[in-house]
XYZ file of C-alpha atoms in Angstrom:
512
model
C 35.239 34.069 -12.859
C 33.045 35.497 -10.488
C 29.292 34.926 -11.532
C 27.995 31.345 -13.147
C 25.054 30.072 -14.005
C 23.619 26.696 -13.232
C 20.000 24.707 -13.343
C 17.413 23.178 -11.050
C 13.750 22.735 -10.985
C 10.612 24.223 -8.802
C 7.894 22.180 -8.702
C 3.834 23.547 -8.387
C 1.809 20.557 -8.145
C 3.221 18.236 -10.485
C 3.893 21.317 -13.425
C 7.874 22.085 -12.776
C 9.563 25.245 -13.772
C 12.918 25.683 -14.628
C 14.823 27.805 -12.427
C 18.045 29.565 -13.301
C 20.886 29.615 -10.308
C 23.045 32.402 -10.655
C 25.803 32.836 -8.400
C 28.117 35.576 -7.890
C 30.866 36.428 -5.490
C 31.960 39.760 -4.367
C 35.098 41.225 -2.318
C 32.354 42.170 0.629
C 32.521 41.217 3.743
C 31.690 37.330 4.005
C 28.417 35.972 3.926
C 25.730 33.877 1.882
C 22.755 35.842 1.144
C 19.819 33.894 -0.779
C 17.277 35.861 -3.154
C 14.364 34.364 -5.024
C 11.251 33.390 -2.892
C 12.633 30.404 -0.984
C 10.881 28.892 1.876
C 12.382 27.648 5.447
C 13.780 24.690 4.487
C 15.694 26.456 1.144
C 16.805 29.134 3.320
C 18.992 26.784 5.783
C 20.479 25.533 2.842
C 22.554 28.309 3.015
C 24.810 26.417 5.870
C 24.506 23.213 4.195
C 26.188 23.934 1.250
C 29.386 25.643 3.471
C 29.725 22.567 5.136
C 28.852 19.765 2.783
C 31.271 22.252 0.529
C 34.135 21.865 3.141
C 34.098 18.591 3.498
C 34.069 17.214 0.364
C 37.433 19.067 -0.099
C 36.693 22.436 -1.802
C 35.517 25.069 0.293
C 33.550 28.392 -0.677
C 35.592 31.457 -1.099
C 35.673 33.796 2.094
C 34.084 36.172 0.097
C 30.322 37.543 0.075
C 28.292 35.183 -2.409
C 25.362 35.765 -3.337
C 22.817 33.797 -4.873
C 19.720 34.488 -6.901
C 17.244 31.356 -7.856
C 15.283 33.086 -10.879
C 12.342 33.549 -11.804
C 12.825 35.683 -8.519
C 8.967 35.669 -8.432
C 8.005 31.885 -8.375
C 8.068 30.897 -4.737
C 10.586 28.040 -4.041
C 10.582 25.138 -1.747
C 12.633 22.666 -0.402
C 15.897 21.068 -0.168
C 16.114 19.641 -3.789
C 17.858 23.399 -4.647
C 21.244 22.592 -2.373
C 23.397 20.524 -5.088
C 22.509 23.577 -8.149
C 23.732 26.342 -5.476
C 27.331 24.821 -4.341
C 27.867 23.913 -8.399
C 27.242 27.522 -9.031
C 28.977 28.913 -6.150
C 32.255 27.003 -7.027
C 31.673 27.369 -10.658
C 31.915 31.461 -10.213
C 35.003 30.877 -7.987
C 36.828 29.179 -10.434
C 37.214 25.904 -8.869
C 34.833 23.916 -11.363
C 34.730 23.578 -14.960
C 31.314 25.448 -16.304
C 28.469 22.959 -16.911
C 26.316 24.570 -19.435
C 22.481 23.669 -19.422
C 22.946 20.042 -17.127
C 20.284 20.783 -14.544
C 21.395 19.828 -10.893
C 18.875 18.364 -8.240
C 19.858 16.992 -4.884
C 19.854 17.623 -1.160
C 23.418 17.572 0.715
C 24.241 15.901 4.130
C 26.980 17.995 6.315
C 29.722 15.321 4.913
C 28.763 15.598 0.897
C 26.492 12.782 0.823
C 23.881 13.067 -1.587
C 20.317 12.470 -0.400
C 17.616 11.870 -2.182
C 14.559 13.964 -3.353
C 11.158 13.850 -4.041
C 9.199 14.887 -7.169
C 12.430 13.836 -9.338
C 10.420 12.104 -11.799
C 8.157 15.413 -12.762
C 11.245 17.868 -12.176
C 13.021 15.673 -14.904
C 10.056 15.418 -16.978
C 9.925 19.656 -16.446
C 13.407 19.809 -17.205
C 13.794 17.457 -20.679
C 10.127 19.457 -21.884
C 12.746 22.948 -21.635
C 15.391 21.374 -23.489
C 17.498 20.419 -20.629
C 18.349 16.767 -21.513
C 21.826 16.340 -19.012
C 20.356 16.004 -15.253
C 22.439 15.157 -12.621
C 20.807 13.706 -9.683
C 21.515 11.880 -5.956
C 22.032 7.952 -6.956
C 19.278 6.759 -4.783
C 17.203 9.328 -7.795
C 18.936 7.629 -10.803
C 16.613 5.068 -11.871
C 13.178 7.070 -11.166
C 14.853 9.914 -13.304
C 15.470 7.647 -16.137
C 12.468 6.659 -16.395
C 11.927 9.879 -18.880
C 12.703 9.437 -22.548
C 15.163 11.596 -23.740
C 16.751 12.487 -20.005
C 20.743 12.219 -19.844
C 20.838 11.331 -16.149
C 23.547 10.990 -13.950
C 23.529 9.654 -10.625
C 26.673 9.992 -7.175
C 26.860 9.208 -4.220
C 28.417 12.499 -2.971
C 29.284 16.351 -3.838
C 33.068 14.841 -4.328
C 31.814 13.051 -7.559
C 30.313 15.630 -8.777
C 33.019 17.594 -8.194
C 35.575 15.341 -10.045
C 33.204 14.972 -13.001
C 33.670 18.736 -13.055
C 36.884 18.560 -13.289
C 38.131 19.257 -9.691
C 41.451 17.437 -8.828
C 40.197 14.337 -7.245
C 43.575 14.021 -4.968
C 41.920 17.050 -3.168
C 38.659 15.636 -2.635
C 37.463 13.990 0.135
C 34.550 10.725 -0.584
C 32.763 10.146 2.316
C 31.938 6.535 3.554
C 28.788 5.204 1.620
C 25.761 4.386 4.133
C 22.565 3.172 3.856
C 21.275 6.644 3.433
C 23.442 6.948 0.502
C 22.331 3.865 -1.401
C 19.967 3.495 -3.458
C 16.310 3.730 -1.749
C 13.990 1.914 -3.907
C 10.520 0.804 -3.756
C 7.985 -1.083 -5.474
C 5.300 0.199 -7.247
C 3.612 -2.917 -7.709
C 0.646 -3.378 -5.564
C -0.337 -6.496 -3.971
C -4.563 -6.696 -4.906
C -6.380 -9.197 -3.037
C -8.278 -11.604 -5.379
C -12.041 -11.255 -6.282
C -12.444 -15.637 -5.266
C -11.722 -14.767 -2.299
C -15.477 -12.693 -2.407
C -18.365 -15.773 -1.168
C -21.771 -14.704 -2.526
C -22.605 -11.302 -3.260
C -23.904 -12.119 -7.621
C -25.297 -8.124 -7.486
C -22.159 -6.898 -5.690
C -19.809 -8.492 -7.843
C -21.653 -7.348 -11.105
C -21.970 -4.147 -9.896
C -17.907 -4.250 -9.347
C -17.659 -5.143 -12.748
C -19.884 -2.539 -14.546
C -18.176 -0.014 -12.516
C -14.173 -1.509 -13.720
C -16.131 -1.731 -17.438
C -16.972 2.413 -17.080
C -14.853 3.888 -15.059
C -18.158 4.584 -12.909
C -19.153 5.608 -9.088
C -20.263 2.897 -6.566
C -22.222 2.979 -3.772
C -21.880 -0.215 -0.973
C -24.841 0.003 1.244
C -25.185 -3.436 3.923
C -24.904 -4.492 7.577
C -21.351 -4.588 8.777
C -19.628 -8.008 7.803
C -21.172 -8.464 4.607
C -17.986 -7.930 2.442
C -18.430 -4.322 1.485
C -14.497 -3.460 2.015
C -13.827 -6.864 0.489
C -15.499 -5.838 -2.929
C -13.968 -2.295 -2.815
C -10.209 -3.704 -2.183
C -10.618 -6.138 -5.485
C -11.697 -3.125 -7.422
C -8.138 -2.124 -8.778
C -7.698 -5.839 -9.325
C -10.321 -6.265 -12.626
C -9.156 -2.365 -13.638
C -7.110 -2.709 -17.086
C -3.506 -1.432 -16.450
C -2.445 2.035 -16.686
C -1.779 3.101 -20.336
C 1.983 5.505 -20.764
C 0.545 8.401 -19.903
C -1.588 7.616 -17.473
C 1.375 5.319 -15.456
C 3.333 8.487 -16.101
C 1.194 10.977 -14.357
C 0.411 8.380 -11.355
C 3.871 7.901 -10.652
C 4.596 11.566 -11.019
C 2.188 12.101 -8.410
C 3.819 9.432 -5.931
C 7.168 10.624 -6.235
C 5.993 13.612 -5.013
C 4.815 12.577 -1.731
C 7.366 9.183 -1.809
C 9.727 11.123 0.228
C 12.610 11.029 -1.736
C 12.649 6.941 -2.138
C 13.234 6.179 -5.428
C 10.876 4.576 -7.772
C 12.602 2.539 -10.314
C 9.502 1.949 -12.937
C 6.249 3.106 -13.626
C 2.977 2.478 -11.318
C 0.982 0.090 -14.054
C -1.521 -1.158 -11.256
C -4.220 1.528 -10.635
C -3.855 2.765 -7.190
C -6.058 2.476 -4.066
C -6.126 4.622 -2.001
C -8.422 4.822 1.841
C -8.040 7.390 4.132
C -9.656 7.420 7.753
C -12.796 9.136 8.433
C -11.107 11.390 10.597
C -9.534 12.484 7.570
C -9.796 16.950 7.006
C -10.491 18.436 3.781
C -6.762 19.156 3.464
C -5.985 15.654 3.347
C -8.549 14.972 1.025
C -8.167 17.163 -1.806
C -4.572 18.432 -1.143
C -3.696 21.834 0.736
C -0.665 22.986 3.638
C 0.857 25.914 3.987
C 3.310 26.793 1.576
C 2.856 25.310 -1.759
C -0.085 23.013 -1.534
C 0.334 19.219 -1.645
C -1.481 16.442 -2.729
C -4.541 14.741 -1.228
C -6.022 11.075 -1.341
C -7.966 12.200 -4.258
C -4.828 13.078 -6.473
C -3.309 10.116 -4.851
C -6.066 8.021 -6.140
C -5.574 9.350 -10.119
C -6.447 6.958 -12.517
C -7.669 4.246 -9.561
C -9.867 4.185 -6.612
C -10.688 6.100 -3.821
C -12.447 4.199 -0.817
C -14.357 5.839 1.608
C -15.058 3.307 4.562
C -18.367 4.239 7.002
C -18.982 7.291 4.502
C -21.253 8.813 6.824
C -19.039 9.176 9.746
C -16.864 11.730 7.055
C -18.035 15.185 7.923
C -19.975 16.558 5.325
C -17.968 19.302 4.043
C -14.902 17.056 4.006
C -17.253 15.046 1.493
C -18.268 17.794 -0.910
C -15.359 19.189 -1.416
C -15.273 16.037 -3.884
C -17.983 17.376 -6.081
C -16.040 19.672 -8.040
C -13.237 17.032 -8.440
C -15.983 14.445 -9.863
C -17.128 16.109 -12.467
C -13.659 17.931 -13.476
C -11.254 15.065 -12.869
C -8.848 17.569 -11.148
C -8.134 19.783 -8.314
C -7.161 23.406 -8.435
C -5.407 24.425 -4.443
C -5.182 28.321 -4.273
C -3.327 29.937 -1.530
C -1.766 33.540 -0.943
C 1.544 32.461 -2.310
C 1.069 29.910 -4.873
C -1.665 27.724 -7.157
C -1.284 23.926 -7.602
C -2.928 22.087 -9.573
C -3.376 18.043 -9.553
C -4.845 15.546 -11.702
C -7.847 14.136 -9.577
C -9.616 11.388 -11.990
C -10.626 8.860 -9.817
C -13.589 6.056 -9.110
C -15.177 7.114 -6.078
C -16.590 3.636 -4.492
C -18.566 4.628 -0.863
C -19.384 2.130 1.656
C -22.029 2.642 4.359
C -24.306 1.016 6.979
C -27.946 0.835 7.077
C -28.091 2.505 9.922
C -25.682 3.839 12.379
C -26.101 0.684 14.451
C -26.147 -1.057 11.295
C -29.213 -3.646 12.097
C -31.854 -2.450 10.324
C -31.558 -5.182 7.753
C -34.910 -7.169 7.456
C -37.481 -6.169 9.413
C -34.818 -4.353 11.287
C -36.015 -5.852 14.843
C -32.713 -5.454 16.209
C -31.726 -1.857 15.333
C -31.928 0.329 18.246
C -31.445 3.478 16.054
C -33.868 6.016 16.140
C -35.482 7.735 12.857
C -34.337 10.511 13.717
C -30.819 9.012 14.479
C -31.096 7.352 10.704
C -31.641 10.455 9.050
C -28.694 12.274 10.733
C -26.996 9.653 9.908
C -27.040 9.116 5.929
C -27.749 12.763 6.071
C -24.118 13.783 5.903
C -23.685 12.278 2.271
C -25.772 15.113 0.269
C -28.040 14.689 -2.791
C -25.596 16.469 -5.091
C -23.229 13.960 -3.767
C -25.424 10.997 -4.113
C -26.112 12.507 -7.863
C -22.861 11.592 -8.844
C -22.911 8.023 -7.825
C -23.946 6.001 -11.130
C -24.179 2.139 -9.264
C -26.020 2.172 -5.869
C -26.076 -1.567 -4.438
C -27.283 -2.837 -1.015
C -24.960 -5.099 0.174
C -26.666 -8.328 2.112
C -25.248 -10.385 4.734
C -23.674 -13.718 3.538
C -25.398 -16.897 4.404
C -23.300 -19.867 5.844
C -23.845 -21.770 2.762
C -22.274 -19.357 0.366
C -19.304 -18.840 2.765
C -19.080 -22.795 2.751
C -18.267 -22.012 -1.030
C -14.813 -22.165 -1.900
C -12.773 -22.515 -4.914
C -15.607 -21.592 -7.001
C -15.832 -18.180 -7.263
C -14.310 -16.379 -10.364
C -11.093 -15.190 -10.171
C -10.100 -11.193 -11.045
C -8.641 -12.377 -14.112
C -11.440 -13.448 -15.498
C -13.510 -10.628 -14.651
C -10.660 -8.449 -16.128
C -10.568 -10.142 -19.416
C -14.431 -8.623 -20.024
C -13.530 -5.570 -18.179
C -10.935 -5.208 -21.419
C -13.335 -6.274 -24.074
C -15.366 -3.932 -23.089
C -12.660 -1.046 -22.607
C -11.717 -1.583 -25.769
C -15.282 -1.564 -27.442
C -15.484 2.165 -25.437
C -12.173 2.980 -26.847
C -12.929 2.579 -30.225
C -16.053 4.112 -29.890
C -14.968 7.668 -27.509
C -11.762 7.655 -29.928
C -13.187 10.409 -32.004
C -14.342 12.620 -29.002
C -10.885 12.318 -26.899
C -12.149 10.110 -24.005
C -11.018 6.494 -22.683
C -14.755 5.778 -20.900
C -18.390 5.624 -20.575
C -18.292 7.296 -17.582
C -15.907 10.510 -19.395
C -19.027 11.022 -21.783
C -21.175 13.919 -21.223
C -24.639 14.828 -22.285
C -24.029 16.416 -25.377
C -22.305 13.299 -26.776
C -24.969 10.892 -25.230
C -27.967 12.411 -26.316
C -26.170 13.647 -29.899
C -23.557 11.091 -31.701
C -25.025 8.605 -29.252
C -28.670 9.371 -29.240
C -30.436 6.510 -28.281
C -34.347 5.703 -29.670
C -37.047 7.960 -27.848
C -38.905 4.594 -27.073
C -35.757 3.242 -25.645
C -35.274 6.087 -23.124
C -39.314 6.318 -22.737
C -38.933 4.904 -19.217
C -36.147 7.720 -18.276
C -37.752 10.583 -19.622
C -40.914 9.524 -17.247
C -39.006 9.509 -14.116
C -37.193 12.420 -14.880
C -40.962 14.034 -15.492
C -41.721 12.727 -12.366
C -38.844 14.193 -10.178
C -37.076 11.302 -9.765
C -34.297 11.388 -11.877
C -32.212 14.607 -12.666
C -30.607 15.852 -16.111
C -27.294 14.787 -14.425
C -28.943 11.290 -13.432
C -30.350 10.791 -16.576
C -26.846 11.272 -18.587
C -25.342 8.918 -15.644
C -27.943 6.179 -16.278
C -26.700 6.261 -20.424
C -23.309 5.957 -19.611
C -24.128 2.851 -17.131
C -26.899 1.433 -20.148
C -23.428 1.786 -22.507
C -21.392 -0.115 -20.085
C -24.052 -3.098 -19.831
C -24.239 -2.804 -23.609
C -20.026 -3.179 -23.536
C -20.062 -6.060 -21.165
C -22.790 -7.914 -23.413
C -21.021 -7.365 -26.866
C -24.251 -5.209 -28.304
C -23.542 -2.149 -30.576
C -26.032 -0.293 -28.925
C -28.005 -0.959 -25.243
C -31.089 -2.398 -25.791
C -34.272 -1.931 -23.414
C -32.690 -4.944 -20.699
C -29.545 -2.548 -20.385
C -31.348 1.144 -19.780
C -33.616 -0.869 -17.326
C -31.057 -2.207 -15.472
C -28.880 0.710 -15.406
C -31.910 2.425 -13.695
C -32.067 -0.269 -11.249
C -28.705 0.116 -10.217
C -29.474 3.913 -10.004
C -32.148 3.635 -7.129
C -31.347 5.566 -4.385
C -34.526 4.133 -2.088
C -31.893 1.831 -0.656
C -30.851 4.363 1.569
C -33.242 4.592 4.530
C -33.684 8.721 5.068
């Protein structure tokens, strides 16, 4: 036999594609020439496979082979194409048994050892949605691709097992030592969340924590440093109701992307949290790199939170590039030679000083900051930025009695348990409309199936008369008057809830 056929799987984003492996070999002069868009790293495989070939026992015929990874125009990356090519290759030589639709995904070491991957779990997930239920993958793999229904997944060591499972003579084959890069790799996907007793003071903060777990909504953390802003913001994920199937499918999708090929044995239940420095670029951010684009903190942050320490230090563009993102809940990464696009529905909580000294508190005696210095300052977080933010708190420095306070504070769990009353109460009443939260509804559902009373929303149609409230702000301050409505057990806010919702929506807190 000189041509066969075998399986792998490109991955764009988190979407994966299918890619037929055809192999044939010809009575040309030797060689290995590779067709079909692949990158750097795909393009050395082309001495891997001769060697990790070799010795495992069966070598590659001196022949020319030639192999085409099809669709020849989908651009193909990576090293997760090296086990698919030598099956192939072998397969059209004659020295394996054929292996029909099984889809192959592994890199090879120079001995035959099977390395792991990453992306397995959505290249599995690509592969079962084509019909391709047999995978075969590097064992440190197994247990992350298992994790989708219906995959047939099996998991070696080395190319030598795979070769004996298709039906090579094992006396002939050589099995490598098993080391520690052969083992399984496997990490956690639990996350350890600090506890919300562990917050002293801070009644406003914490409630405002709470409506924005209840919603799903934006928070804003304005206070001197020391006052427990990046305390609040690390409990957030803490009093968030666990990730439903498909949500915990597409977060951990996303992570074994950029896990580096160590295997995730179950799916991420605990919404992520994610921080990046204010050094941070846009690329790092929302995703981008040369190539085919990768994930940023904001797709790493699906479904959980994304915390953005000293907010103002951020350069400015780096911080509107999430206003798209907000109000889509995903990110779409063009570049010459390929699209991505990744999921990108995340809380955005933003913490800031009152000044870039941060001592105008008070009567701000001790700040040394100019006005001119202030404005520069919050300057860099934008009013279409600011827009987006439904809960803007200051955060106040916490007196020595409240920090003499301990054991008294509520614990996350508690806070949770209302956080999932009122999740539910949302639930059932978004069902009908396709969303999970207050902060998913838009303005045609809030001022149609949920219209409140015009003397209700009196107060709101004022200030948005008056310039101080925007059509945007005014939908934003309904979906917060819903969530206080949730959290209180009412069918429907009441006057309390839309006033307080506007209260949380001041924006005078930050000095301009």
């Amino acid at each position: 036999m000189a041509f066969a056929r075998t399986f792998s799987v490109a991955l764009m984003g988190i979407t994966g594609h299918v890619v037929e492996v055809e192999a044939d070999i010809s009575t040309a002069l030797p060689g290995f020439l590779l067709l079909g868009l692949p990158d750097a790293a795909l393009n050395e495989a082309k001495d891997r496979v001769r060697s990790a070939a070799k010795n495992s026992g069966i070598s590659l015929p001196s022949h020319k082979v030639t192999v085409n990874l099809t669709p020849a125009t989908l651009q193909k990356k990576g090293s997760g194409f090296d086990l698919a090519m030598v099956v192939a290759a072998l397969q059209a030589a004659g020295e394996l048994q054929p292996s029909g639709q099984t889809v192959f995904l592994g890199e090879l070491g120079l001995d035959g050892t099977l390395r792991a991957v990453p992306g397995v779990l959505p290249a599995v997930k690509a592969a079962v949605d084509a019909g391709h239920h047999r995978v075969v993958v590097p064992a440190a793999n197994a247990k992350e691709a298992a994790l989708i229904p219906g995959a047939e997944v099996s998991g070696f060591y080395c190319l030598a097992e795979v070769f004996r499972a298709l039906g090579a003579d094992a006396d002939t084959l050589t099995f490598p030592p098993q080391t520690q890069s052969t083992r399984p790799a496997e990490t956690s996907t639990e996350l350890l969340v600090p506890d919300m007793a562990d917050v002293a003071g801070q009644t406003e903060g914490r409630m405002a924590l709470e409506i924005a777990a209840a919603g799903g909504h934006h928070l804003l953390l304005n206070g001197p440093p020391g006052s427990g802003k990046t305390m609040l913001a690390e409990r957030l994920p803490g009093i968030l109701p666990a990730l439903d199937d498909a949500s915990a499918m597409e977060v951990t999708a996303i992570h074994s992307l950029v896990s580096g090929g160590y295997g995730l044995t179950e799916l991420m239940r605990t919404p992520p949290f994610e921080a990046p420095h204010h050094s941070a670029s846009a690329p790092a951010i929302i995703g981008g790199g040369s190539g085919i684009p990768r994930p940023g903190s904001i797709s790493k942050a699906h479904r959980g939170v994304l915390f953005l320490d000293e907010a103002p230090e951020f350069k400015r563009t780096v911080l509107d590039t999430l206003r798209q993102p907000l109000e889509n809940g995903e990110i779409i990464i063009d570049r010459s030679g390929a699209q991505a696009i990744y999921p990108a529905r995340f809380q955005l909580v933003l913490a800031c000083n009152p000044c870039p000294c941060g001592l105008n508190t008070g009567r701000g005696l001790e700040c040394t900051c100019t006005a001119r210095e202030r404005r520069s300052y919050f300057g860099k977080l934008s009013g279409p930025l600011l827009d987006r933010i439904d809960l803007h708190i200051t955060v106040p420095k916490v007196s020595s009695a409240e920090l003499a306070q301990t054991g008294s504070n509520e614990s996350s769990a508690a806070v949770k348990e209302r956080v999932s009353a009122a999740r539910a109460a949302q639930y059932e009443r978004l069902a009908p409309f396709g969303l999970l939260t207050n902060a998913d509804a838009n303005g045609k559902i809030l001022r149609g199936a949920l219209k409140l009373d015009n003397r209700l929303t009196q107060e709101l149609s004022t200030a948005m008369d008056q310039g101080k409230l925007t059509a945007r702000g005014y939908d934003r301050v309904l979906r917060t008057a819903w969530t206080l409505a949730d959290l209180d057990g009412a069918t429907t806010p009441g006057k309390d809830h839309l006033n307080l919702a506007l209260y949380f929506r001041n924006l005078s807190t930050l000095a301009r």
